[in-house]
PDB file of C-alpha atoms in Angstrom:
ATOM      1  CA  MET A1057     -16.212   3.490 -22.527  1.00 37.00           C
ATOM      2  CA  ARG A1058     -18.209   4.272 -19.389  1.00 37.00           C
ATOM      3  CA  LEU A1059     -20.945   1.850 -20.491  1.00 37.00           C
ATOM      4  CA  ARG A1060     -18.357  -0.919 -20.794  1.00 40.00           C
ATOM      5  CA  PHE A1061     -17.056  -0.323 -17.280  1.00 38.00           C
ATOM      6  CA  LEU A1062     -20.622  -0.163 -15.964  1.00 41.00           C
ATOM      7  CA  LEU A1063     -21.353  -3.511 -17.587  1.00 41.00           C
ATOM      8  CA  VAL A1064     -18.240  -5.034 -16.003  1.00 47.00           C
ATOM      9  CA  LEU A1065     -19.312  -3.623 -12.639  1.00 47.00           C
ATOM     10  CA  LEU A1066     -22.814  -5.084 -12.894  1.00 46.00           C
ATOM     11  CA  LEU A1067     -21.581  -8.484 -14.036  1.00 49.00           C
ATOM     12  CA  SER A1068     -19.006  -8.630 -11.241  1.00 55.00           C
ATOM     13  CA  ALA A1069     -21.587  -7.650  -8.640  1.00 55.00           C
ATOM     14  CA  ALA A1070     -24.023 -10.256  -9.979  1.00 53.00           C
ATOM     15  CA  ARG A1071     -21.424 -13.009  -9.631  1.00 58.00           C
ATOM     16  CA  LEU A1072     -20.661 -11.964  -6.072  1.00 55.00           C
ATOM     17  CA  LEU A1073     -24.336 -11.882  -5.134  1.00 55.00           C
ATOM     18  CA  THR A1074     -24.859 -15.449  -6.345  1.00 54.00           C
ATOM     19  CA  ALA A1075     -21.671 -16.972  -4.943  1.00 64.00           C
ATOM     20  CA  GLU A1076     -20.166 -17.425  -1.508  1.00 83.00           C
ATOM     21  CA  ARG A1077     -18.689 -14.080  -0.490  1.00 90.00           C
ATOM     22  CA  PRO A1078     -15.340 -14.401   1.307  1.00 94.00           C
ATOM     23  CA  ASN A1079     -13.854 -11.717   3.496  1.00 95.00           C
ATOM     24  CA  ILE A1080     -10.995  -9.942   1.708  1.00 96.00           C
ATOM     25  CA  LEU A1081      -7.984  -8.308   3.353  1.00 96.00           C
ATOM     26  CA  LEU A1082      -5.575  -6.601   0.933  1.00 96.00           C
ATOM     27  CA  ILE A1083      -2.272  -5.404   2.434  1.00 95.00           C
ATOM     28  CA  LEU A1084       0.075  -3.151   0.471  1.00 94.00           C
ATOM     29  CA  SER A1085       3.613  -2.280   1.531  1.00 91.00           C
ATOM     30  CA  ASP A1086       5.065   0.802  -0.119  1.00 90.00           C
ATOM     31  CA  ASP A1087       8.387   0.683  -2.024  1.00 89.00           C
ATOM     32  CA  MET A1088       9.381  -2.627  -0.482  1.00 90.00           C
ATOM     33  CA  GLY A1089      12.066  -4.726  -2.120  1.00 88.00           C
ATOM     34  CA  TYR A1090      11.257  -8.184  -3.498  1.00 88.00           C
ATOM     35  CA  SER A1091      13.332  -9.903  -0.810  1.00 93.00           C
ATOM     36  CA  ASP A1092      12.462  -7.639   2.144  1.00 95.00           C
ATOM     37  CA  LEU A1093      10.180 -10.192   3.828  1.00 95.00           C
ATOM     38  CA  GLY A1094      11.509 -13.169   5.730  1.00 96.00           C
ATOM     39  CA  CYS A1095       9.431 -15.503   3.569  1.00 96.00           C
ATOM     40  CA  PHE A1096      11.299 -14.119   0.539  1.00 95.00           C
ATOM     41  CA  GLY A1097      14.785 -14.497   1.956  1.00 95.00           C
ATOM     42  CA  SER A1098      15.210 -11.411   4.152  1.00 97.00           C
ATOM     43  CA  GLU A1099      17.131 -11.199   7.402  1.00 96.00           C
ATOM     44  CA  ILE A1100      14.385  -8.829   8.632  1.00 96.00           C
ATOM     45  CA  ALA A1101      12.011 -10.488  11.124  1.00 95.00           C
ATOM     46  CA  THR A1102       8.488 -10.577   9.648  1.00 95.00           C
ATOM     47  CA  PRO A1103       6.956 -13.564  11.488  1.00 96.00           C
ATOM     48  CA  ASN A1104       3.284 -12.715  10.956  1.00 93.00           C
ATOM     49  CA  LEU A1105       3.662 -12.249   7.212  1.00 93.00           C
ATOM     50  CA  ASP A1106       5.857 -15.350   7.069  1.00 96.00           C
ATOM     51  CA  ALA A1107       3.026 -17.314   8.703  1.00 96.00           C
ATOM     52  CA  LEU A1108       0.580 -16.086   6.067  1.00 92.00           C
ATOM     53  CA  ALA A1109       2.990 -17.148   3.326  1.00 93.00           C
ATOM     54  CA  ALA A1110       3.489 -20.565   4.892  1.00 94.00           C
ATOM     55  CA  ASN A1111      -0.246 -21.204   4.612  1.00 93.00           C
ATOM     56  CA  GLY A1112      -0.723 -19.512   1.245  1.00 93.00           C
ATOM     57  CA  LEU A1113       1.089 -18.796  -2.002  1.00 91.00           C
ATOM     58  CA  ARG A1114       4.331 -17.007  -2.778  1.00 91.00           C
ATOM     59  CA  PHE A1115       4.637 -15.723  -6.312  1.00 88.00           C
ATOM     60  CA  THR A1116       7.868 -15.769  -8.271  1.00 86.00           C
ATOM     61  CA  GLN A1117       6.951 -13.059 -10.792  1.00 82.00           C
ATOM     62  CA  PHE A1118       5.837  -9.511 -10.099  1.00 78.00           C
ATOM     63  CA  TYR A1119       4.962  -6.557 -12.306  1.00 80.00           C
ATOM     64  CA  ASN A1120       4.120  -2.983 -11.402  1.00 80.00           C
ATOM     65  CA  GLY A1121       3.473   0.434 -12.919  1.00 83.00           C
ATOM     66  CA  ALA A1122       6.998   1.710 -12.184  1.00 82.00           C
ATOM     67  CA  ARG A1123       5.767   4.474  -9.881  1.00 88.00           C
ATOM     68  CA  CYS A1124       3.573   4.572  -6.787  1.00 90.00           C
ATOM     69  CA  CYS A1125       0.422   6.285  -8.119  1.00 93.00           C
ATOM     70  CA  PRO A1126       0.087   4.300 -11.372  1.00 93.00           C
ATOM     71  CA  THR A1127       0.595   1.003  -9.556  1.00 93.00           C
ATOM     72  CA  ARG A1128      -2.016   1.872  -6.925  1.00 95.00           C
ATOM     73  CA  ALA A1129      -4.499   2.944  -9.572  1.00 95.00           C
ATOM     74  CA  SER A1130      -4.085  -0.405 -11.347  1.00 95.00           C
ATOM     75  CA  LEU A1131      -4.395  -2.327  -8.083  1.00 95.00           C
ATOM     76  CA  LEU A1132      -7.614  -0.523  -7.175  1.00 97.00           C
ATOM     77  CA  THR A1133      -9.281  -0.815 -10.586  1.00 96.00           C
ATOM     78  CA  GLY A1134      -7.736  -3.741 -12.460  1.00 95.00           C
ATOM     79  CA  LEU A1135      -6.930  -1.411 -15.363  1.00 95.00           C
ATOM     80  CA  TYR A1136      -3.760  -0.145 -16.958  1.00 94.00           C
ATOM     81  CA  PRO A1137      -2.814   3.098 -15.175  1.00 94.00           C
ATOM     82  CA  HIS A1138      -3.348   5.267 -18.265  1.00 94.00           C
ATOM     83  CA  GLN A1139      -6.942   4.048 -18.433  1.00 95.00           C
ATOM     84  CA  THR A1140      -7.484   5.419 -14.934  1.00 94.00           C
ATOM     85  CA  GLY A1141      -5.972   8.842 -15.681  1.00 93.00           C
ATOM     86  CA  MET A1142      -2.984   8.023 -13.496  1.00 93.00           C
ATOM     87  CA  GLY A1143      -0.258   7.510 -16.083  1.00 91.00           C
ATOM     88  CA  PHE A1144       2.269   9.336 -13.928  1.00 90.00           C
ATOM     89  CA  MET A1145       1.844  10.909 -10.496  1.00 91.00           C
ATOM     90  CA  VAL A1146      -0.827  13.102  -8.867  1.00 91.00           C
ATOM     91  CA  ARG A1147      -0.129  16.073 -11.119  1.00 86.00           C
ATOM     92  CA  GLU A1148      -1.936  16.981 -14.304  1.00 86.00           C
ATOM     93  CA  VAL A1149      -0.292  16.733 -17.710  1.00 86.00           C
ATOM     94  CA  ASP A1150      -2.143  17.754 -20.861  1.00 84.00           C
ATOM     95  CA  HIS A1151      -2.923  14.216 -22.025  1.00 85.00           C
ATOM     96  CA  PRO A1152      -5.976  12.060 -21.184  1.00 84.00           C
ATOM     97  CA  GLY A1153      -3.958   9.332 -19.499  1.00 91.00           C
ATOM     98  CA  TYR A1154      -2.062  11.769 -17.279  1.00 92.00           C
ATOM     99  CA  ARG A1155      -4.744  13.673 -15.371  1.00 92.00           C
ATOM    100  CA  GLY A1156      -3.227  12.824 -12.008  1.00 90.00           C
ATOM    101  CA  ASP A1157      -6.646  11.949 -10.624  1.00 93.00           C
ATOM    102  CA  LEU A1158      -8.503   8.635 -10.385  1.00 94.00           C
ATOM    103  CA  SER A1159     -10.951   8.752 -13.285  1.00 93.00           C
ATOM    104  CA  ARG A1160     -14.707   8.406 -12.853  1.00 91.00           C
ATOM    105  CA  GLN A1161     -14.565   6.237 -15.979  1.00 91.00           C
ATOM    106  CA  ALA A1162     -12.947   3.538 -13.843  1.00 95.00           C
ATOM    107  CA  VAL A1163     -14.543   1.771 -10.901  1.00 97.00           C
ATOM    108  CA  THR A1164     -12.606   0.708  -7.827  1.00 98.00           C
ATOM    109  CA  ILE A1165     -12.758  -2.729  -6.282  1.00 97.00           C
ATOM    110  CA  ALA A1166     -14.440  -1.150  -3.257  1.00 98.00           C
ATOM    111  CA  GLU A1167     -17.194   0.310  -5.451  1.00 98.00           C
ATOM    112  CA  VAL A1168     -17.791  -3.091  -7.021  1.00 97.00           C
ATOM    113  CA  LEU A1169     -17.794  -5.014  -3.757  1.00 97.00           C
ATOM    114  CA  ARG A1170     -20.078  -2.532  -2.008  1.00 96.00           C
ATOM    115  CA  THR A1171     -22.764  -3.183  -4.630  1.00 95.00           C
ATOM    116  CA  ALA A1172     -22.502  -6.852  -3.653  1.00 94.00           C
ATOM    117  CA  GLY A1173     -23.208  -6.140   0.011  1.00 95.00           C
ATOM    118  CA  TYR A1174     -19.654  -5.838   1.270  1.00 97.00           C
ATOM    119  CA  ARG A1175     -18.657  -3.555   4.101  1.00 97.00           C
ATOM    120  CA  THR A1176     -15.621  -1.672   2.771  1.00 98.00           C
ATOM    121  CA  GLY A1177     -12.839   0.014   4.696  1.00 98.00           C
ATOM    122  CA  MET A1178      -9.394   1.452   4.151  1.00 98.00           C
ATOM    123  CA  THR A1179      -6.518   2.505   6.353  1.00 98.00           C
ATOM    124  CA  GLY A1180      -3.264   4.068   5.183  1.00 98.00           C
ATOM    125  CA  LYS A1181      -1.962   5.793   2.086  1.00 98.00           C
ATOM    126  CA  TRP A1182      -4.331   6.752  -0.760  1.00 97.00           C
ATOM    127  CA  HIS A1183      -2.165   8.763  -3.207  1.00 96.00           C
ATOM    128  CA  VAL A1184      -4.442   8.601  -6.251  1.00 96.00           C
ATOM    129  CA  ALA A1185      -6.162  11.985  -5.848  1.00 96.00           C
ATOM    130  CA  ARG A1186      -4.832  15.258  -7.208  1.00 94.00           C
ATOM    131  CA  SER A1187      -6.802  17.284  -4.664  1.00 95.00           C
ATOM    132  CA  HIS A1188      -5.477  17.466  -1.127  1.00 95.00           C
ATOM    133  CA  SER A1189      -7.955  20.059   0.140  1.00 95.00           C
ATOM    134  CA  VAL A1190     -11.713  20.272   0.568  1.00 95.00           C
ATOM    135  CA  GLU A1191     -11.762  23.460  -1.500  1.00 95.00           C
ATOM    136  CA  GLU A1192     -10.266  21.667  -4.512  1.00 94.00           C
ATOM    137  CA  GLY A1193     -12.810  18.851  -4.223  1.00 95.00           C
ATOM    138  CA  ILE A1194     -13.088  15.489  -2.503  1.00 97.00           C
ATOM    139  CA  GLY A1195     -14.546  13.451  -5.365  1.00 96.00           C
ATOM    140  CA  SER A1196     -11.478  11.243  -5.693  1.00 96.00           C
ATOM    141  CA  TRP A1197     -10.998  10.632  -1.969  1.00 98.00           C
ATOM    142  CA  PRO A1198     -11.586   7.108  -0.575  1.00 98.00           C
ATOM    143  CA  VAL A1199     -15.083   7.638   0.859  1.00 98.00           C
ATOM    144  CA  GLN A1200     -16.236   8.931  -2.525  1.00 98.00           C
ATOM    145  CA  ARG A1201     -14.620   5.960  -4.307  1.00 98.00           C
ATOM    146  CA  GLY A1202     -16.372   3.118  -2.543  1.00 98.00           C
ATOM    147  CA  PHE A1203     -14.993   2.940   0.992  1.00 98.00           C
ATOM    148  CA  ASP A1204     -17.454   3.108   3.890  1.00 97.00           C
ATOM    149  CA  SER A1205     -14.691   4.098   6.266  1.00 97.00           C
ATOM    150  CA  PHE A1206     -11.265   5.665   5.837  1.00 98.00           C
ATOM    151  CA  TYR A1207      -8.394   6.465   8.161  1.00 98.00           C
ATOM    152  CA  GLY A1208      -5.175   7.515   6.496  1.00 98.00           C
ATOM    153  CA  THR A1209      -3.317  10.045   4.386  1.00 98.00           C
ATOM    154  CA  LEU A1210      -4.003  11.473   0.940  1.00 97.00           C
ATOM    155  CA  ARG A1211      -0.375  12.333   0.143  1.00 95.00           C
ATOM    156  CA  GLY A1212       2.304   9.839  -0.731  1.00 92.00           C
ATOM    157  CA  PHE A1213       4.775  10.578   2.050  1.00 92.00           C
ATOM    158  CA  GLY A1214       5.237  12.425   5.319  1.00 94.00           C
ATOM    159  CA  SER A1215       6.209  12.166   8.946  1.00 97.00           C
ATOM    160  CA  PHE A1216       5.456   8.896  10.711  1.00 98.00           C
ATOM    161  CA  TYR A1217       4.861  10.893  13.909  1.00 97.00           C
ATOM    162  CA  ASP A1218       2.639  13.673  12.518  1.00 97.00           C
ATOM    163  CA  PRO A1219       1.404  12.625   9.054  1.00 97.00           C
ATOM    164  CA  ASN A1220       0.440  15.300   6.545  1.00 95.00           C
ATOM    165  CA  THR A1221      -3.121  15.144   5.102  1.00 97.00           C
ATOM    166  CA  LEU A1222      -4.214  12.679   7.788  1.00 98.00           C
ATOM    167  CA  CYS A1223      -7.977  12.114   7.502  1.00 98.00           C
ATOM    168  CA  ARG A1224     -10.769  10.268   9.182  1.00 98.00           C
ATOM    169  CA  GLN A1225     -13.495   9.919   6.570  1.00 98.00           C
ATOM    170  CA  ASN A1226     -13.416  13.326   4.825  1.00 98.00           C
ATOM    171  CA  THR A1227     -12.194  15.326   7.820  1.00 97.00           C
ATOM    172  CA  PHE A1228      -8.583  16.356   8.320  1.00 98.00           C
ATOM    173  CA  ILE A1229      -7.240  15.437  11.741  1.00 98.00           C
ATOM    174  CA  THR A1230      -3.961  15.289  13.640  1.00 98.00           C
ATOM    175  CA  PRO A1231      -2.721  12.665  16.099  1.00 97.00           C
ATOM    176  CA  GLU A1232      -3.570  15.168  18.855  1.00 97.00           C
ATOM    177  CA  ASN A1233      -7.149  16.053  17.910  1.00 97.00           C
ATOM    178  CA  ASP A1234      -8.301  12.682  16.549  1.00 97.00           C
ATOM    179  CA  PRO A1235     -11.486  11.898  18.516  1.00 93.00           C
ATOM    180  CA  ASP A1236     -11.180   8.111  18.152  1.00 96.00           C
ATOM    181  CA  TYR A1237      -7.538   7.076  18.486  1.00 98.00           C
ATOM    182  CA  HIS A1238      -5.200   8.034  21.337  1.00 96.00           C
ATOM    183  CA  PRO A1239      -2.169   5.722  21.679  1.00 97.00           C
ATOM    184  CA  ALA A1240       0.514   6.287  24.296  1.00 96.00           C
ATOM    185  CA  GLN A1241       2.968   6.927  21.453  1.00 96.00           C
ATOM    186  CA  TYR A1242       1.796   7.788  17.956  1.00 98.00           C
ATOM    187  CA  TYR A1243       3.548   6.044  15.064  1.00 98.00           C
ATOM    188  CA  TYR A1244       1.855   5.961  11.680  1.00 98.00           C
ATOM    189  CA  THR A1245       2.579   2.311  10.864  1.00 97.00           C
ATOM    190  CA  ASP A1246       1.016   1.254  14.168  1.00 98.00           C
ATOM    191  CA  ALA A1247      -1.866   3.684  13.645  1.00 98.00           C
ATOM    192  CA  ILE A1248      -2.670   2.119  10.270  1.00 98.00           C
ATOM    193  CA  SER A1249      -2.703  -1.355  11.848  1.00 98.00           C
ATOM    194  CA  ASP A1250      -4.689  -0.320  14.926  1.00 98.00           C
ATOM    195  CA  ASN A1251      -7.379   1.402  12.887  1.00 98.00           C
ATOM    196  CA  ALA A1252      -7.567  -1.597  10.563  1.00 98.00           C
ATOM    197  CA  VAL A1253      -8.212  -3.821  13.591  1.00 98.00           C
ATOM    198  CA  ALA A1254     -10.859  -1.359  14.796  1.00 97.00           C
ATOM    199  CA  PHE A1255     -12.634  -1.675  11.446  1.00 97.00           C
ATOM    200  CA  LEU A1256     -12.613  -5.472  11.732  1.00 96.00           C
ATOM    201  CA  GLN A1257     -13.991  -5.288  15.264  1.00 95.00           C
ATOM    202  CA  GLN A1258     -16.794  -2.997  14.111  1.00 93.00           C
ATOM    203  CA  THR A1259     -17.754  -5.370  11.293  1.00 91.00           C
ATOM    204  CA  ALA A1260     -17.628  -8.538  13.402  1.00 84.00           C
ATOM    205  CA  GLY A1261     -21.031 -10.192  13.615  1.00 80.00           C
ATOM    206  CA  ALA A1262     -22.598  -7.749  11.169  1.00 80.00           C
ATOM    207  CA  GLY A1263     -23.676 -10.550   8.842  1.00 87.00           C
ATOM    208  CA  ARG A1264     -21.913  -8.936   5.889  1.00 93.00           C
ATOM    209  CA  PRO A1265     -18.566  -9.822   4.340  1.00 96.00           C
ATOM    210  CA  PHE A1266     -15.826  -7.196   4.451  1.00 97.00           C
ATOM    211  CA  PHE A1267     -13.210  -5.807   2.112  1.00 98.00           C
ATOM    212  CA  LEU A1268     -10.361  -4.083   3.934  1.00 98.00           C
ATOM    213  CA  TYR A1269      -7.528  -2.321   2.097  1.00 98.00           C
ATOM    214  CA  VAL A1270      -4.505  -1.654   4.332  1.00 98.00           C
ATOM    215  CA  ALA A1271      -1.903   0.487   2.551  1.00 97.00           C
ATOM    216  CA  TYR A1272       1.210   1.216   4.580  1.00 97.00           C
ATOM    217  CA  THR A1273       3.492   4.185   3.987  1.00 95.00           C
ATOM    218  CA  ALA A1274       6.497   2.115   5.067  1.00 94.00           C
ATOM    219  CA  ALA A1275       8.944   1.441   3.575  1.00 91.00           C
ATOM    220  CA  HIS A1276       8.632   4.697   1.591  1.00 92.00           C
ATOM    221  CA  TRP A1277      10.758   7.600   2.742  1.00 92.00           C
ATOM    222  CA  PRO A1278      11.206   9.262   5.156  1.00 94.00           C
ATOM    223  CA  LEU A1279      12.873   6.333   6.913  1.00 92.00           C
ATOM    224  CA  GLN A1280      11.675   6.893  10.471  1.00 96.00           C
ATOM    225  CA  ALA A1281      11.915   3.800  12.630  1.00 95.00           C
ATOM    226  CA  LEU A1282      11.121   3.510  16.304  1.00 96.00           C
ATOM    227  CA  ASP A1283      14.109   3.439  18.663  1.00 96.00           C
ATOM    228  CA  LYS A1284      13.369  -0.157  19.687  1.00 95.00           C
ATOM    229  CA  ASP A1285      13.485  -1.304  16.072  1.00 94.00           C
ATOM    230  CA  ILE A1286      16.715   0.549  15.363  1.00 95.00           C
ATOM    231  CA  ALA A1287      18.295  -1.089  18.440  1.00 97.00           C
ATOM    232  CA  LYS A1288      17.091  -4.521  17.308  1.00 96.00           C
ATOM    233  CA  TYR A1289      19.089  -4.316  14.087  1.00 96.00           C
ATOM    234  CA  ARG A1290      22.110  -2.415  15.289  1.00 95.00           C
ATOM    235  CA  GLY A1291      25.207  -4.007  13.759  1.00 94.00           C
ATOM    236  CA  LYS A1292      23.147  -6.265  11.495  1.00 94.00           C
ATOM    237  CA  TYR A1293      24.404  -4.604   8.330  1.00 92.00           C
ATOM    238  CA  ASP A1294      27.991  -3.845   9.275  1.00 89.00           C
ATOM    239  CA  ALA A1295      29.245  -6.315   6.669  1.00 88.00           C
ATOM    240  CA  GLY A1296      27.832  -4.055   3.963  1.00 85.00           C
ATOM    241  CA  TYR A1297      25.334  -4.079   1.145  1.00 87.00           C
ATOM    242  CA  ASP A1298      26.970  -6.753  -0.980  1.00 88.00           C
ATOM    243  CA  ALA A1299      27.152  -9.273   1.861  1.00 91.00           C
ATOM    244  CA  THR A1300      23.482  -8.744   2.685  1.00 93.00           C
ATOM    245  CA  ARG A1301      22.573  -9.101  -0.982  1.00 93.00           C
ATOM    246  CA  ARG A1302      24.489 -12.336  -1.402  1.00 93.00           C
ATOM    247  CA  ALA A1303      22.862 -13.854   1.691  1.00 96.00           C
ATOM    248  CA  ARG A1304      19.393 -12.943   0.478  1.00 96.00           C
ATOM    249  CA  ILE A1305      20.001 -14.401  -2.971  1.00 95.00           C
ATOM    250  CA  GLU A1306      21.199 -17.649  -1.424  1.00 95.00           C
ATOM    251  CA  ARG A1307      18.070 -17.862   0.743  1.00 95.00           C
ATOM    252  CA  LEU A1308      15.849 -17.102  -2.265  1.00 94.00           C
ATOM    253  CA  ARG A1309      17.442 -20.010  -4.093  1.00 94.00           C
ATOM    254  CA  ARG A1310      16.975 -22.359  -1.127  1.00 94.00           C
ATOM    255  CA  LEU A1311      13.320 -21.326  -0.922  1.00 93.00           C
ATOM    256  CA  GLY A1312      12.837 -22.123  -4.604  1.00 92.00           C
ATOM    257  CA  LEU A1313      11.901 -18.511  -5.389  1.00 92.00           C
ATOM    258  CA  MET A1314      14.861 -17.884  -7.689  1.00 91.00           C
ATOM    259  CA  PRO A1315      16.121 -20.168 -10.477  1.00 88.00           C
ATOM    260  CA  PRO A1316      19.439 -21.786  -9.491  1.00 84.00           C
ATOM    261  CA  GLY A1317      21.212 -20.612 -12.631  1.00 87.00           C
ATOM    262  CA  TRP A1318      20.039 -17.008 -12.455  1.00 88.00           C
ATOM    263  CA  GLN A1319      22.907 -14.562 -11.960  1.00 89.00           C
ATOM    264  CA  PRO A1320      22.161 -11.114 -10.491  1.00 88.00           C
ATOM    265  CA  ALA A1321      23.530  -7.983 -12.095  1.00 87.00           C
ATOM    266  CA  PRO A1322      26.823  -6.714 -10.649  1.00 85.00           C
ATOM    267  CA  THR A1323      26.706  -3.859  -8.171  1.00 84.00           C
ATOM    268  CA  ILE A1324      28.570  -0.608  -8.703  1.00 77.00           C
ATOM    269  CA  GLY A1325      28.785   0.689  -5.146  1.00 71.00           C
ATOM    270  CA  ARG A1326      31.960   0.765  -3.049  1.00 73.00           C
ATOM    271  CA  TRP A1327      30.640  -0.016   0.409  1.00 70.00           C
ATOM    272  CA  ASP A1328      34.097  -0.195   1.971  1.00 70.00           C
ATOM    273  CA  ASP A1329      34.680   3.472   1.069  1.00 75.00           C
ATOM    274  CA  VAL A1330      31.663   4.627   3.106  1.00 71.00           C
ATOM    275  CA  ALA A1331      32.541   5.827   6.585  1.00 73.00           C
ATOM    276  CA  ASN A1332      30.711   4.158   9.462  1.00 67.00           C
ATOM    277  CA  PRO A1333      28.984   6.917  11.480  1.00 63.00           C
ATOM    278  CA  ALA A1334      29.095   4.755  14.604  1.00 59.00           C
TER     279      ALA A1334
END
């Protein structure tokens, strides 16, 4: 099995070494709904992502591994999650496909691209390592799995203002003692973006292509938005869930991203019975 993966790695690297090597930026949004972007029918303002979609491709089918860790493991390796040891979450179950740790029998895209001369970086949420302490081992952390640089969190969730398991490379840090990043107001989503930009600035003019993996914690819980963003959408959803859903479906149809005859499943909630806290 390991020989097969090694062969795939070598063949992939050989192709990259003999072909034009594009820069690659991979952005992952956590637990986001299919229609949560403006370019997929949302009422939420996402102008920068909408601009990317306008000049690229929007897909009408999507498949995942049902949970966060398995999906990430597949994204990073191109394998089914059970082949990576991540059949469930980052906890061990007594079966080979459920070790809760990214297997050394699988290679990550960063490991492949680095052999082809790429500069590799990651910012954001990792969540494919069972160990969250140096004492337990760091072999499945990003720097050990192909990334030259890493700023982000090992766990799958946490405060947006003081993230748990926040690391720079292999060193645990906090927003207060981080030697390299001191914003006027710390907010994890912004920190992920700012450190991603810093990576790009460091690689500019280096003569090597880059692979940058930007994995946001948003929109995973806890739902902690900045005051300015809360104010921006105040009253936007007063009509309730069903009204928002109907409007999104109509926009998806106009965009050609949903077949005209497709009928969504009925909802079971009673929005009108929920008291408005305002």
